[in-house]
Amino acid sequence: MKIKALFPGSFIAVITGLAALFLAEYYNAPAMLFALLLGIALSFLHEETKCKAGIEFTASTVLRIGVALLGFRIAFDDLMSLGWSTALLLIAAISSTIIVGVLLSRVMGMSRRFGMLTGGSVAICGASAAMAISAILPNDKNKERDTLLTIIGVTSLSTIAMVLYPIIATKLGLTEHDTSIFLGGTIHDVAQVVGAGYSVSEQTGDLSTLVKLVRVSFLMPVVLMMLLALREQCKHDKQVDHKPHFPNFLIAFVVFMVINSLVDLPTVITEGATTISRFALVIAIAAIGMKSNLSKLTSVGVKPIIIMVAETVWIALFILIYLLCLTMMG
């Protein structure tokens, strides 16, 4: 596709992303939520205008670039430094949250894919995980609506958790170490983990961020397992023409993670990749917002909210009960 055709829509998405970052800095609030809301306000631009091709490109290709570059944030040493007990706790919390999401979605009349999308987002890294999982889901009429609902939900819940969870940890008398695991293991988005952790202490901020990054490292295996499950489901679903395939951005994610683990990269490279990744995801969310249809969002009702709140409460209680039990046994 010619650059000339992509420029108007991509330029609008970039400007919207910059505006979202400015508002986020000014109001100390999530940039991704601002990007999504601003994008929704500009959704008329996607309707048969010169901007449509660029918006589509930003919402798909730029999104995948942003997710792939997340690999530079992860190193195998992070997992080893936390110890196997914490790693196993995170694996159990992530797995059970996704299962709870799928079961609740079926019980409440939503699709299994919606449960995978929300469960994976709550369990791993919020909006970033939502976009990565959405990228492998087969295209259907509800895919974009469900992605938008998930991003709005997990970002809002993550912001609430950033304020409430440090208070809960203090009231329960958790140690600095346990508070770090609680915050890093339960809050959805990385930025909110950083905000919550450093509001307690510098040491808590450092360790909770490390725990969160280990959670992010599970994005690749979780998305891969979901991909395999979807492929198996599609084999038995004759109505689905599109069979999910292993995406290139996931391969790139793994390659970048391995490079970051085996090579001592200069800080300027890792921080630069992280900055590019964050901006790519922000403008991609803005573009996804531009593709939205508000009437579809409001037609779903409260079911998605109930599901995401239940998933959020589940992972918080799962890790909190484990930490409290350890304290009583010690």
mmCIF file of C-alpha atoms in Angstrom:
data_model
loop_
_atom_site.group_PDB
_atom_site.id
_atom_site.type_symbol
_atom_site.label_atom_id
_atom_site.label_comp_id
_atom_site.label_asym_id
_atom_site.label_seq_id
_atom_site.Cartn_x
_atom_site.Cartn_y
_atom_site.Cartn_z
ATOM 1 C CA MET A 1 0.000 0.000 0.000
ATOM 2 C CA LYS A 2 1.312 3.449 -0.933
ATOM 3 C CA ILE A 3 2.577 5.737 1.802
ATOM 4 C CA LYS A 4 0.451 8.533 0.365
ATOM 5 C CA ALA A 5 -2.714 6.530 1.058
ATOM 6 C CA LEU A 6 -1.624 5.675 4.595
ATOM 7 C CA PHE A 7 -0.403 9.115 5.617
ATOM 8 C CA PRO A 8 -3.666 10.960 6.504
ATOM 9 C CA GLY A 9 -5.042 8.282 8.857
ATOM 10 C CA SER A 10 -1.661 7.437 10.390
ATOM 11 C CA PHE A 11 -0.928 11.141 10.944
ATOM 12 C CA ILE A 12 -4.262 11.637 12.714
ATOM 13 C CA ALA A 13 -3.520 8.607 14.941
ATOM 14 C CA VAL A 14 -0.062 9.974 15.819
ATOM 15 C CA ILE A 15 -1.472 13.424 16.702
ATOM 16 C CA THR A 16 -4.181 11.777 18.807
ATOM 17 C CA GLY A 17 -1.554 9.665 20.566
ATOM 18 C CA LEU A 18 0.554 12.726 21.343
ATOM 19 C CA ALA A 19 -2.509 14.490 22.733
ATOM 20 C CA ALA A 20 -3.262 11.444 24.906
ATOM 21 C CA LEU A 21 0.295 11.391 26.268
ATOM 22 C CA PHE A 22 0.093 15.108 27.069
ATOM 23 C CA LEU A 23 -3.228 14.679 28.903
ATOM 24 C CA ALA A 24 -1.896 11.637 30.749
ATOM 25 C CA GLU A 25 1.136 13.586 31.932
ATOM 26 C CA TYR A 26 -0.946 16.617 32.914
ATOM 27 C CA TYR A 27 -3.660 14.719 34.772
ATOM 28 C CA ASN A 28 -1.479 11.803 35.939
ATOM 29 C CA ALA A 29 -3.848 9.264 34.382
ATOM 30 C CA PRO A 30 -3.478 6.305 31.932
ATOM 31 C CA ALA A 31 -2.381 7.417 28.454
ATOM 32 C CA MET A 32 -4.041 4.417 26.820
ATOM 33 C CA LEU A 33 -7.438 5.322 28.239
ATOM 34 C CA PHE A 34 -7.110 8.901 26.949
ATOM 35 C CA ALA A 35 -5.993 7.583 23.547
ATOM 36 C CA LEU A 36 -8.997 5.283 23.333
ATOM 37 C CA LEU A 37 -11.496 7.972 24.362
ATOM 38 C CA LEU A 38 -10.012 10.542 21.971
ATOM 39 C CA GLY A 39 -10.047 7.930 19.210
ATOM 40 C CA ILE A 40 -13.715 7.158 19.830
ATOM 41 C CA ALA A 41 -14.484 10.896 19.603
ATOM 42 C CA LEU A 42 -12.850 10.891 16.141
ATOM 43 C CA SER A 43 -14.523 7.691 14.927
ATOM 44 C CA PHE A 44 -16.288 9.594 12.116
ATOM 45 C CA LEU A 45 -12.895 9.800 10.349
ATOM 46 C CA HIS A 46 -12.948 6.059 9.707
ATOM 47 C CA GLU A 47 -16.174 6.165 7.729
ATOM 48 C CA GLU A 48 -15.212 6.142 4.059
ATOM 49 C CA THR A 49 -12.694 8.990 4.197
ATOM 50 C CA LYS A 50 -9.086 9.393 3.097
ATOM 51 C CA CYS A 51 -8.085 8.514 6.654
ATOM 52 C CA LYS A 52 -9.515 4.993 6.599
ATOM 53 C CA ALA A 53 -6.486 3.170 5.136
ATOM 54 C CA GLY A 54 -4.042 4.793 7.562
ATOM 55 C CA ILE A 55 -6.296 4.117 10.547
ATOM 56 C CA GLU A 56 -6.569 0.443 9.555
ATOM 57 C CA PHE A 57 -2.779 0.231 9.126
ATOM 58 C CA THR A 58 -2.108 1.829 12.532
ATOM 59 C CA ALA A 59 -4.666 -0.366 14.297
ATOM 60 C CA SER A 60 -3.083 -3.545 12.904
ATOM 61 C CA THR A 61 0.536 -3.242 11.751
ATOM 62 C CA VAL A 62 1.661 -0.543 14.219
ATOM 63 C CA LEU A 63 -0.090 -2.489 16.984
ATOM 64 C CA ARG A 64 1.947 -5.594 16.179
ATOM 65 C CA ILE A 65 5.190 -3.594 16.151
ATOM 66 C CA GLY A 66 4.381 -2.240 19.612
ATOM 67 C CA VAL A 67 3.661 -5.697 21.024
ATOM 68 C CA ALA A 68 6.807 -7.186 19.447
ATOM 69 C CA LEU A 69 9.020 -4.513 21.008
ATOM 70 C CA LEU A 70 7.699 -5.452 24.457
ATOM 71 C CA GLY A 71 10.200 -8.298 24.237
ATOM 72 C CA PHE A 72 13.005 -5.862 25.024
ATOM 73 C CA ARG A 73 11.487 -5.308 28.481
ATOM 74 C CA ILE A 74 11.928 -8.945 29.489
ATOM 75 C CA ALA A 75 15.005 -10.987 30.412
ATOM 76 C CA PHE A 76 15.300 -14.540 31.755
ATOM 77 C CA ASP A 77 17.299 -13.191 34.691
ATOM 78 C CA ASP A 78 14.138 -11.442 35.921
ATOM 79 C CA LEU A 79 12.407 -14.784 36.379
ATOM 80 C CA MET A 80 15.405 -16.368 38.066
ATOM 81 C CA SER A 81 15.866 -13.471 40.488
ATOM 82 C CA LEU A 82 12.330 -13.860 41.862
ATOM 83 C CA GLY A 83 12.682 -17.548 42.612
ATOM 84 C CA TRP A 84 10.613 -20.512 41.484
ATOM 85 C CA SER A 85 7.985 -20.220 44.225
ATOM 86 C CA THR A 86 6.961 -16.744 43.041
ATOM 87 C CA ALA A 87 7.095 -17.844 39.400
ATOM 88 C CA LEU A 88 4.823 -20.820 40.134
ATOM 89 C CA LEU A 89 2.442 -18.540 42.051
ATOM 90 C CA LEU A 90 2.198 -16.231 39.035
ATOM 91 C CA ILE A 91 1.662 -19.166 36.652
ATOM 92 C CA ALA A 92 -1.171 -20.481 38.853
ATOM 93 C CA ALA A 93 -2.740 -17.025 39.184
ATOM 94 C CA ILE A 94 -2.556 -16.338 35.442
ATOM 95 C CA SER A 95 -3.904 -19.754 34.427
ATOM 96 C CA SER A 96 -6.778 -19.739 36.908
ATOM 97 C CA THR A 97 -7.797 -16.173 35.978
ATOM 98 C CA ILE A 98 -8.066 -17.083 32.292
ATOM 99 C CA ILE A 99 -10.088 -20.199 33.160
ATOM 100 C CA VAL A 100 -12.404 -18.133 35.386
ATOM 101 C CA GLY A 101 -12.845 -15.631 32.546
ATOM 102 C CA VAL A 102 -13.785 -18.321 30.024
ATOM 103 C CA LEU A 103 -16.204 -20.037 32.424
ATOM 104 C CA LEU A 104 -17.882 -16.768 33.445
ATOM 105 C CA SER A 105 -18.262 -15.725 29.817
ATOM 106 C CA ARG A 106 -20.021 -18.956 28.957
ATOM 107 C CA VAL A 107 -22.264 -18.753 32.023
ATOM 108 C CA MET A 108 -23.243 -15.150 31.201
ATOM 109 C CA GLY A 109 -23.951 -15.833 27.548
ATOM 110 C CA MET A 110 -20.774 -14.248 26.136
ATOM 111 C CA SER A 111 -18.413 -16.059 23.774
ATOM 112 C CA ARG A 112 -15.486 -18.168 24.936
ATOM 113 C CA ARG A 113 -13.200 -15.843 22.972
ATOM 114 C CA PHE A 114 -14.383 -12.899 25.065
ATOM 115 C CA GLY A 115 -13.416 -14.822 28.209
ATOM 116 C CA MET A 116 -9.974 -15.547 26.744
ATOM 117 C CA LEU A 117 -9.554 -11.882 25.829
ATOM 118 C CA THR A 118 -10.588 -10.441 29.198
ATOM 119 C CA GLY A 119 -8.997 -13.211 31.258
ATOM 120 C CA GLY A 120 -5.668 -12.865 29.470
ATOM 121 C CA SER A 121 -5.752 -9.086 29.777
ATOM 122 C CA VAL A 122 -6.460 -9.132 33.516
ATOM 123 C CA ALA A 123 -3.983 -11.944 34.125
ATOM 124 C CA ILE A 124 -0.988 -10.565 32.217
ATOM 125 C CA CYS A 125 -0.603 -6.916 31.277
ATOM 126 C CA GLY A 126 -3.886 -5.148 30.696
ATOM 127 C CA ALA A 127 -4.394 -3.241 27.461
ATOM 128 C CA SER A 128 -1.150 -4.534 25.872
ATOM 129 C CA ALA A 129 -2.251 -8.135 26.396
ATOM 130 C CA ALA A 130 -5.742 -7.309 25.118
ATOM 131 C CA MET A 131 -4.296 -6.059 21.837
ATOM 132 C CA ALA A 132 -1.884 -8.991 21.502
ATOM 133 C CA ILE A 133 -4.663 -11.536 22.100
ATOM 134 C CA SER A 134 -7.068 -9.653 19.835
ATOM 135 C CA ALA A 135 -4.488 -9.847 17.032
ATOM 136 C CA ILE A 136 -4.704 -13.657 16.945
ATOM 137 C CA LEU A 137 -8.486 -13.940 17.266
ATOM 138 C CA PRO A 138 -10.432 -14.824 14.110
ATOM 139 C CA ASN A 139 -12.241 -11.869 12.597
ATOM 140 C CA ASP A 140 -15.927 -11.641 13.439
ATOM 141 C CA LYS A 141 -18.503 -8.904 13.863
ATOM 142 C CA ASN A 142 -17.836 -8.501 17.607
ATOM 143 C CA LYS A 143 -14.029 -8.606 17.650
ATOM 144 C CA GLU A 144 -13.379 -4.852 17.651
ATOM 145 C CA ARG A 145 -16.240 -4.187 20.070
ATOM 146 C CA ASP A 146 -14.930 -6.789 22.523
ATOM 147 C CA THR A 147 -11.377 -5.429 22.253
ATOM 148 C CA LEU A 148 -12.558 -1.899 23.019
ATOM 149 C CA LEU A 149 -14.655 -3.046 25.966
ATOM 150 C CA THR A 150 -11.708 -4.984 27.361
ATOM 151 C CA ILE A 151 -9.255 -2.102 27.009
ATOM 152 C CA ILE A 152 -11.652 0.332 28.686
ATOM 153 C CA GLY A 153 -12.445 -2.136 31.457
ATOM 154 C CA VAL A 154 -8.940 -3.294 32.368
ATOM 155 C CA THR A 155 -7.484 0.211 32.185
ATOM 156 C CA SER A 156 -10.183 1.602 34.475
ATOM 157 C CA LEU A 157 -9.881 -1.286 36.942
ATOM 158 C CA SER A 158 -6.089 -0.994 36.907
ATOM 159 C CA THR A 159 -6.327 2.676 37.841
ATOM 160 C CA ILE A 160 -8.701 1.888 40.721
ATOM 161 C CA ALA A 161 -6.362 -0.887 41.896
ATOM 162 C CA MET A 162 -3.382 1.491 41.807
ATOM 163 C CA VAL A 163 -5.125 3.587 44.476
ATOM 164 C CA LEU A 164 -6.785 0.859 46.567
ATOM 165 C CA TYR A 165 -4.247 -1.973 46.665
ATOM 166 C CA PRO A 166 -1.466 -0.140 48.582
ATOM 167 C CA ILE A 167 -4.094 0.781 51.200
ATOM 168 C CA ILE A 168 -5.258 -2.849 51.418
ATOM 169 C CA ALA A 169 -1.668 -4.072 51.775
ATOM 170 C CA THR A 170 -1.056 -1.611 54.614
ATOM 171 C CA LYS A 171 -4.304 -2.508 56.419
ATOM 172 C CA LEU A 172 -3.433 -6.218 56.255
ATOM 173 C CA GLY A 173 0.089 -5.581 57.560
ATOM 174 C CA LEU A 174 1.883 -7.123 54.581
ATOM 175 C CA THR A 175 5.668 -6.939 54.586
ATOM 176 C CA GLU A 176 7.456 -4.870 51.951
ATOM 177 C CA HIS A 177 8.312 -8.044 50.018
ATOM 178 C CA ASP A 178 4.743 -9.393 50.123
ATOM 179 C CA THR A 179 3.315 -5.993 49.199
ATOM 180 C CA SER A 180 5.561 -5.961 46.125
ATOM 181 C CA ILE A 181 4.359 -9.393 45.029
ATOM 182 C CA PHE A 182 0.734 -8.402 45.666
ATOM 183 C CA LEU A 183 0.963 -5.181 43.649
ATOM 184 C CA GLY A 184 3.077 -6.589 40.818
ATOM 185 C CA GLY A 185 1.076 -9.799 40.638
ATOM 186 C CA THR A 186 -2.412 -8.309 40.539
ATOM 187 C CA ILE A 187 -2.514 -4.824 38.980
ATOM 188 C CA HIS A 188 -3.138 -5.051 35.243
ATOM 189 C CA ASP A 189 -1.004 -2.369 33.574
ATOM 190 C CA VAL A 190 2.725 -1.778 34.074
ATOM 191 C CA ALA A 191 2.327 1.983 34.552
ATOM 192 C CA GLN A 192 -0.184 1.492 37.360
ATOM 193 C CA VAL A 193 2.094 -1.050 39.068
ATOM 194 C CA VAL A 194 4.889 1.509 39.003
ATOM 195 C CA GLY A 195 2.567 4.157 40.436
ATOM 196 C CA ALA A 196 1.292 1.895 43.208
ATOM 197 C CA GLY A 197 4.697 0.439 44.101
ATOM 198 C CA TYR A 198 6.598 3.692 44.390
ATOM 199 C CA SER A 199 3.765 5.230 46.405
ATOM 200 C CA VAL A 200 4.698 2.731 49.137
ATOM 201 C CA SER A 201 8.509 2.919 48.948
ATOM 202 C CA GLU A 202 11.359 2.877 46.444
ATOM 203 C CA GLN A 203 12.187 -0.766 47.256
ATOM 204 C CA THR A 204 8.549 -1.797 46.832
ATOM 205 C CA GLY A 205 8.425 0.052 43.534
ATOM 206 C CA ASP A 206 11.520 -1.734 42.224
ATOM 207 C CA LEU A 207 10.397 -5.225 43.241
ATOM 208 C CA SER A 208 6.736 -4.827 42.229
ATOM 209 C CA THR A 209 7.833 -3.626 38.783
ATOM 210 C CA LEU A 210 10.087 -6.676 38.470
ATOM 211 C CA VAL A 211 7.198 -8.988 39.419
ATOM 212 C CA LYS A 212 5.022 -7.263 36.836
ATOM 213 C CA LEU A 213 7.629 -7.673 34.097
ATOM 214 C CA VAL A 214 7.788 -11.391 34.865
ATOM 215 C CA ARG A 215 4.010 -11.467 34.374
ATOM 216 C CA VAL A 216 4.506 -9.725 31.029
ATOM 217 C CA SER A 217 6.979 -12.459 30.038
ATOM 218 C CA PHE A 218 4.100 -14.959 30.139
ATOM 219 C CA LEU A 219 2.368 -13.084 27.309
ATOM 220 C CA MET A 220 4.089 -15.152 24.631
ATOM 221 C CA PRO A 221 3.331 -18.653 25.996
ATOM 222 C CA VAL A 222 -0.256 -17.674 26.884
ATOM 223 C CA VAL A 223 -0.945 -16.229 23.428
ATOM 224 C CA LEU A 224 0.651 -19.312 21.844
ATOM 225 C CA MET A 225 -1.571 -21.674 23.855
ATOM 226 C CA MET A 226 -4.640 -19.607 22.987
ATOM 227 C CA LEU A 227 -3.628 -19.740 19.336
ATOM 228 C CA LEU A 228 -3.385 -23.536 19.428
ATOM 229 C CA ALA A 229 -6.762 -23.778 21.168
ATOM 230 C CA LEU A 230 -8.361 -21.503 18.562
ATOM 231 C CA ARG A 231 -6.873 -23.522 15.703
ATOM 232 C CA GLU A 232 -8.302 -26.690 17.190
ATOM 233 C CA GLN A 233 -11.692 -25.036 17.623
ATOM 234 C CA CYS A 234 -11.676 -23.772 14.032
ATOM 235 C CA LYS A 235 -11.058 -27.304 12.722
ATOM 236 C CA HIS A 236 -14.488 -28.282 14.034
ATOM 237 C CA ASP A 237 -16.213 -25.021 13.080
ATOM 238 C CA LYS A 238 -17.131 -25.106 9.407
ATOM 239 C CA GLN A 239 -18.470 -21.554 9.551
ATOM 240 C CA VAL A 240 -15.002 -20.139 10.261
ATOM 241 C CA ASP A 241 -12.974 -19.646 7.082
ATOM 242 C CA HIS A 242 -10.016 -17.936 8.708
ATOM 243 C CA LYS A 243 -7.759 -20.279 10.648
ATOM 244 C CA PRO A 244 -5.554 -18.443 13.183
ATOM 245 C CA HIS A 245 -1.850 -18.631 12.311
ATOM 246 C CA PHE A 246 1.297 -18.061 14.319
ATOM 247 C CA PRO A 247 1.832 -14.297 13.944
ATOM 248 C CA ASN A 248 5.150 -12.737 13.020
ATOM 249 C CA PHE A 249 4.928 -10.213 15.848
ATOM 250 C CA LEU A 250 4.949 -13.063 18.373
ATOM 251 C CA ILE A 251 8.083 -14.523 16.779
ATOM 252 C CA ALA A 252 9.695 -11.066 16.976
ATOM 253 C CA PHE A 253 8.655 -10.769 20.641
ATOM 254 C CA VAL A 254 10.448 -14.040 21.443
ATOM 255 C CA VAL A 255 13.566 -13.066 19.442
ATOM 256 C CA PHE A 256 13.837 -9.693 21.193
ATOM 257 C CA MET A 257 13.333 -11.333 24.599
ATOM 258 C CA VAL A 258 16.079 -13.891 23.892
ATOM 259 C CA ILE A 259 18.461 -11.170 22.659
ATOM 260 C CA ASN A 260 17.786 -9.071 25.756
ATOM 261 C CA SER A 261 18.417 -12.128 27.931
ATOM 262 C CA LEU A 262 21.653 -13.289 26.298
ATOM 263 C CA VAL A 263 23.251 -9.973 25.330
ATOM 264 C CA ASP A 264 24.056 -7.093 27.648
ATOM 265 C CA LEU A 265 22.371 -4.423 25.555
ATOM 266 C CA PRO A 266 23.084 -0.733 26.175
ATOM 267 C CA THR A 267 20.397 1.035 28.164
ATOM 268 C CA VAL A 268 19.784 3.425 25.294
ATOM 269 C CA ILE A 269 18.610 0.497 23.125
ATOM 270 C CA THR A 270 16.306 -1.138 25.683
ATOM 271 C CA GLU A 271 14.838 2.153 26.864
ATOM 272 C CA GLY A 272 14.494 3.373 23.281
ATOM 273 C CA ALA A 273 12.661 0.190 22.274
ATOM 274 C CA THR A 274 10.410 0.494 25.328
ATOM 275 C CA THR A 275 9.568 4.104 24.468
ATOM 276 C CA ILE A 276 8.810 3.233 20.837
ATOM 277 C CA SER A 277 6.705 0.272 21.971
ATOM 278 C CA ARG A 278 4.677 2.423 24.348
ATOM 279 C CA PHE A 279 4.035 5.105 21.728
ATOM 280 C CA ALA A 280 3.147 2.501 19.084
ATOM 281 C CA LEU A 281 0.598 0.946 21.423
ATOM 282 C CA VAL A 282 -0.864 4.343 22.342
ATOM 283 C CA ILE A 283 -1.409 5.394 18.719
ATOM 284 C CA ALA A 284 -2.688 1.903 17.860
ATOM 285 C CA ILE A 285 -5.304 2.167 20.613
ATOM 286 C CA ALA A 286 -6.268 5.608 19.286
ATOM 287 C CA ALA A 287 -6.771 4.036 15.848
ATOM 288 C CA ILE A 288 -8.796 1.177 17.336
ATOM 289 C CA GLY A 289 -10.975 3.810 19.013
ATOM 290 C CA MET A 290 -11.474 5.502 15.636
ATOM 291 C CA LYS A 291 -12.741 2.194 14.245
ATOM 292 C CA SER A 292 -15.284 1.855 17.044
ATOM 293 C CA ASN A 293 -19.045 2.009 16.974
ATOM 294 C CA LEU A 294 -20.503 3.488 20.159
ATOM 295 C CA SER A 295 -23.918 1.940 19.610
ATOM 296 C CA LYS A 296 -22.329 -1.519 19.619
ATOM 297 C CA LEU A 297 -20.440 -0.748 22.828
ATOM 298 C CA THR A 298 -23.583 0.322 24.682
ATOM 299 C CA SER A 299 -25.677 -2.596 23.422
ATOM 300 C CA VAL A 300 -23.762 -5.233 25.396
ATOM 301 C CA GLY A 301 -24.924 -4.112 28.843
ATOM 302 C CA VAL A 302 -23.201 -4.789 32.162
ATOM 303 C CA LYS A 303 -22.103 -8.382 31.515
ATOM 304 C CA PRO A 304 -18.559 -7.507 30.368
ATOM 305 C CA ILE A 305 -18.105 -5.254 33.402
ATOM 306 C CA ILE A 306 -19.202 -8.020 35.769
ATOM 307 C CA ILE A 307 -16.839 -10.502 34.101
ATOM 308 C CA MET A 308 -13.799 -8.190 34.276
ATOM 309 C CA VAL A 309 -14.510 -7.154 37.865
ATOM 310 C CA ALA A 310 -14.850 -10.827 38.850
ATOM 311 C CA GLU A 311 -11.539 -11.690 37.129
ATOM 312 C CA THR A 312 -9.834 -8.762 38.863
ATOM 313 C CA VAL A 313 -11.163 -9.802 42.271
ATOM 314 C CA TRP A 314 -10.173 -13.425 41.608
ATOM 315 C CA ILE A 315 -6.489 -12.771 40.836
ATOM 316 C CA ALA A 316 -6.234 -10.314 43.762
ATOM 317 C CA LEU A 317 -7.725 -12.793 46.251
ATOM 318 C CA PHE A 318 -5.713 -15.699 44.826
ATOM 319 C CA ILE A 319 -2.369 -13.988 45.464
ATOM 320 C CA LEU A 320 -3.470 -12.257 48.663
ATOM 321 C CA ILE A 321 -4.689 -15.481 50.291
ATOM 322 C CA TYR A 322 -1.435 -17.222 49.322
ATOM 323 C CA LEU A 323 0.641 -14.456 50.914
ATOM 324 C CA LEU A 324 -1.488 -14.394 54.080
ATOM 325 C CA CYS A 325 -1.246 -18.185 54.415
ATOM 326 C CA LEU A 326 2.548 -17.976 54.109
ATOM 327 C CA THR A 327 2.604 -15.323 56.820
ATOM 328 C CA MET A 328 0.511 -17.457 59.199
ATOM 329 C CA MET A 329 2.641 -20.547 58.520
ATOM 330 C CA GLY A 330 5.840 -18.547 59.099
#
